Coordinates of C-alpha atoms and ligand atoms in Angstrom, one line a residue:
X1 CA -3.4 -29.0 -12.1
X2 CA -2.9 -25.7 -10.4
X3 CA 0.3 -23.9 -11.5
X4 CA 2.4 -22.1 -9.0
X5 CA 2.0 -18.3 -9.0
X6 CA 4.9 -16.5 -10.6
X7 CA 5.0 -13.9 -7.8
X8 CA 3.1 -10.8 -6.9
X9 CA 1.1 -9.4 -9.8
X10 CA 3.1 -6.5 -11.2
X11 CA 0.2 -5.3 -13.2
X12 CA -2.0 -4.6 -10.2
X13 CA -1.7 -1.6 -7.8
X14 CA -1.5 -3.9 -4.7
X15 CA -1.3 -1.1 -2.2
X16 CA -4.6 0.2 -3.6
X17 CA -6.2 -3.2 -3.3
X18 CA -4.9 -3.5 0.3
X19 CA -6.5 -0.2 1.1
X20 CA -9.8 -1.2 -0.4
X21 CA -9.8 -4.6 1.4
X22 CA -8.9 -3.0 4.7
X23 CA -11.7 -0.5 4.3
X24 CA -14.1 -3.3 3.5
X25 CA -12.8 -5.3 6.5
X26 CA -13.5 -2.3 8.8
X27 CA -16.9 -1.8 7.4
X28 CA -17.9 -5.5 7.8
X29 CA -16.5 -5.6 11.3
X30 CA -18.5 -2.5 12.3
X31 CA -21.7 -4.0 10.9
X32 CA -21.1 -7.3 12.7
X33 CA -20.5 -5.4 15.9
X34 CA -23.7 -3.4 15.3
X35 CA -25.7 -6.7 15.0
X36 CA -24.0 -8.0 18.1
X37 CA -24.8 -5.0 20.2
X38 CA -28.5 -5.2 19.1
X39 CA -28.6 -8.6 20.7
X40 CA -30.2 -7.9 24.0
X41 CA -29.5 -11.3 25.5
X42 CA -25.8 -10.8 25.0
X43 CA -23.3 -13.1 23.4
X44 CA -25.5 -15.4 21.4
X45 CA -24.5 -13.8 18.1
X46 CA -20.9 -14.9 18.6
X47 CA -21.1 -18.5 17.4
X48 CA -23.3 -19.9 14.8
X49 CA -23.9 -23.1 16.6
X50 CA -25.1 -21.1 19.6
X51 CA -27.5 -19.2 17.4
X52 CA -29.3 -22.4 16.3
X53 CA -29.7 -23.4 20.0
X54 CA -31.0 -20.0 20.7
X55 CA -33.6 -20.4 18.0
X56 CA -35.2 -23.3 19.7
X57 CA -35.7 -21.3 22.9
X58 CA -37.3 -18.6 20.8
X59 CA -39.6 -20.8 18.9
X60 CA -42.9 -19.6 20.5
X61 CA -42.2 -15.9 20.0
X62 CA -43.2 -15.4 16.3
X63 CA -42.1 -11.9 15.4
X64 CA -39.0 -11.9 17.4
X65 CA -38.0 -15.2 15.9
X66 CA -38.5 -13.8 12.4
X67 CA -36.3 -10.8 13.2
X68 CA -33.7 -13.1 14.7
X69 CA -33.7 -15.3 11.6
X70 CA -33.2 -12.2 9.5
X71 CA -30.4 -11.0 11.7
X72 CA -28.9 -14.5 11.5
X73 CA -28.9 -14.5 7.7
X74 CA -27.4 -11.0 7.7
X75 CA -24.8 -12.1 10.2
X76 CA -23.8 -15.2 8.2
X77 CA -23.7 -13.1 5.0
X78 CA -21.4 -10.5 6.7
X79 CA -19.2 -13.2 8.3
X80 CA -18.8 -14.9 4.9
X81 CA -17.8 -11.7 3.3
X82 CA -15.4 -10.9 6.1
X83 CA -13.8 -14.3 5.7
X84 CA -13.3 -13.6 1.9
X85 CA -11.8 -10.2 2.6
X86 CA -9.4 -11.6 5.2
X87 CA -8.4 -14.4 2.9
X88 CA -7.7 -11.8 0.1
X89 CA -5.6 -9.9 2.6
X90 CA -3.6 -13.0 3.4
X91 CA -3.1 -13.6 -0.3
X92 CA -1.8 -10.0 -0.5
X93 CA 0.7 -10.8 2.3
X94 CA 2.0 -14.0 0.7
X95 CA 2.2 -12.8 -2.8
X96 CA -0.6 -14.9 -4.3
X97 CA -3.2 -12.1 -4.6
X98 CA -4.8 -11.9 -8.0
X99 CA -4.3 -15.6 -8.6
X100 CA -7.2 -18.1 -8.6
X101 CA -7.2 -20.3 -5.5
X102 CA -8.5 -23.2 -7.5
X103 CA -6.6 -23.2 -10.8
X104 CA -3.7 -20.8 -10.1
X105 CA -4.4 -18.7 -13.2
X106 CA -4.4 -14.9 -13.0
X107 CA -7.7 -13.3 -12.1
X108 CA -8.4 -10.6 -14.7
X109 CA -8.0 -7.0 -13.5
X110 CA -11.5 -6.0 -14.5
X111 CA -12.9 -8.7 -12.1
X112 CA -10.7 -7.6 -9.2
X113 CA -11.8 -4.0 -9.8
X114 CA -15.4 -5.0 -9.2
X115 CA -14.7 -7.7 -6.6
X116 CA -11.3 -6.9 -4.9
X117 CA -11.9 -9.9 -2.6
X118 CA -12.4 -12.3 -5.5
X119 CA -10.5 -15.5 -4.7
X120 CA -11.2 -17.4 -8.0
X121 CA -11.1 -16.6 -11.7
X122 CA -14.4 -16.2 -13.5
X123 CA -14.3 -19.7 -14.9
X124 CA -13.8 -21.4 -11.6
X125 CA -16.3 -19.2 -9.8
X126 CA -18.8 -20.1 -12.5
X127 CA -18.1 -23.8 -12.2
X128 CA -18.4 -23.6 -8.4
X129 CA -21.4 -21.2 -8.7
X130 CA -19.6 -18.9 -6.3
X131 CA -19.6 -15.1 -6.9
X132 CA -16.1 -14.8 -5.6
Ligands
LIG201 ZN1 -9.6 -20.6 -11.6

């Protein structure tokens, strides 16, 4: 059973974490935009479902397809990280930052220092084989 968080973590410098997370969000957004602007056909990097359609059209163009798949993997990686960062910012807003999304326990400070966008405690992350 998840326990309800007691309130914003008093032992964390939440303003500092917000600054780190906003920085990270800006960095990820810029990288996503960079990938998008490299896309000469325009627009296909916007939605993942469109990307897979696009792949089928590109199937006979070996090298370009390879690059596109790499771009796609990078894009998905960046998008996933951005989602994590935005979720962490939401948790800062609603006072649940620093609490595990799964079990509700406090996430230790040392972990948040390394992964400010961690949403789970180490134990839950291990059990779910998620880094966050
Ligand atoms: Zn947990």
